[in-house]
Amino acid sequence: MPDQNQPVPIFDLTRQWQEVRDDVHAALERVFATQQFILGPEVAALEKECTAYLKVKRAVAVSSGTDALLAALMTLDVGPGDEVITTPFTFFATAGVVHRIGARPVFVDIDPSDFNLDSHKLSAAITPRTKAIIPVHLYGQAADMDAIRAAAGSIPLVEDCCQAIGTEYKGVPVGGIGAFGCFSFFPTKNLGAFGDGGLVTTNDEALADRLADMRVHGMRPKYVHHFVGGNFRLDALQAAILRAKLPRLPGWIAKRQAGAAHYRELFARAGLDGKVRLPEEIPGRGHTYHQFVVRVERRDALREHLAKQGIGAEIYYPISLHEQQCFAGLGYRRGDFPESEKAEAEVLALPIFPELRADERERVVAGIASFYL
Ligand SMILES: Cc1ncc(COP(=O)(O)O)c(C=O)c1O
């Protein structure tokens, strides 16, 4: 019988560790035996396995999701004087990388149904300086890619897939739709390394080659530099760990999706309609539930109420990017992106990791019901 007083964590990686332990130990031993720690055959093998899983021509493993985005924009020659359109309701890195290379992040408000770039508002933000557009498959749900692509015309799309590995848009894995797909292997992601890691995907061989050079200071062959890149390399230990975990990813995603379906049943039974707005399921727009995010009134008080019962819940993200102090120079003001500002006050992510038990989800919903009913 599960203990009703045990906390329900927002995520708990120690449970997954029990499952992968033997395979990870074997993978680490393999790398230790070679003493080859940077790039090399493990990274190449991971890239090959990722191209098969993500159904893309090329995959280049890099040092983080942030560096995946940075390297992709650098490969597209984005720089000073350029504009890059994205959403203000995302993790900071999506816009931070644009600023870092001297370009200007231009924000377009989100569609409240899916928290993604509102394609209807995109055209109005495009100018002759727009060099790229970054749709974000936020929380693991595919953005409205056909509509975004139609509005973008020939402007390259850099998909921010950092929360969406394995997500499908109309049956096609995200990351292979735009010019580049950028993934994160941060430990809490659906496929997590034991440290930082990332991946860039593309179906364009020339872009892939340039990006692979970008990862090693624009170098090819050794000590000959054609352009200035960075050190965006993934190390072999992380690659070996990710290879041990990748075959399990479809099963973990299925468990997240089953957990989401269970939450829907529990919320329907609890009679919380009108109090708790569940994530919308949209045809063709796959969701791998990196996060299960509800919208609620009196969100902060609810979160405190849950915390008192030992139930974890998180806010992704409490401050829209146009309101961040570091972007004050962009000249945006509160009120510019009302849907993003509304979302920042209402969203609450509930525990959804694959190993979460049914009784724990029951406790989460009961905890929410005890606040509103
Ligand atoms: C939407 C989004 N973009 C970018 C990133 C950056 O990835 P990383 O933390 O691996 O640099 C993350 C992850 O934290 C993310 O969630």
Coordinates of C-alpha atoms in Angstrom, one line a residue, residues 3-4 37-38 51 92 179 186-187 229 267 270 295 298 314 336 359:
D3 CA 2.1 5.7 1.9
Q4 CA -0.3 8.7 1.6
F37 CA 36.5 11.3 -24.2
I38 CA 35.7 14.0 -26.8
T51 CA 19.0 10.2 -37.3
F92 CA 15.3 32.0 -21.7
A179 CA 16.1 24.1 -41.6
F186 CA 19.5 18.3 -19.9
P187 CA 19.0 15.6 -17.3
G229 CA 32.8 28.8 -34.5
F267 CA -9.9 15.6 -13.5
A270 CA -13.2 15.4 -9.7
R295 CA -4.1 26.7 -16.3
R298 CA -5.2 31.7 -7.9
E314 CA 6.4 24.1 -11.0
D336 CA 2.6 44.0 -25.5
D359 CA -1.8 6.6 -6.8

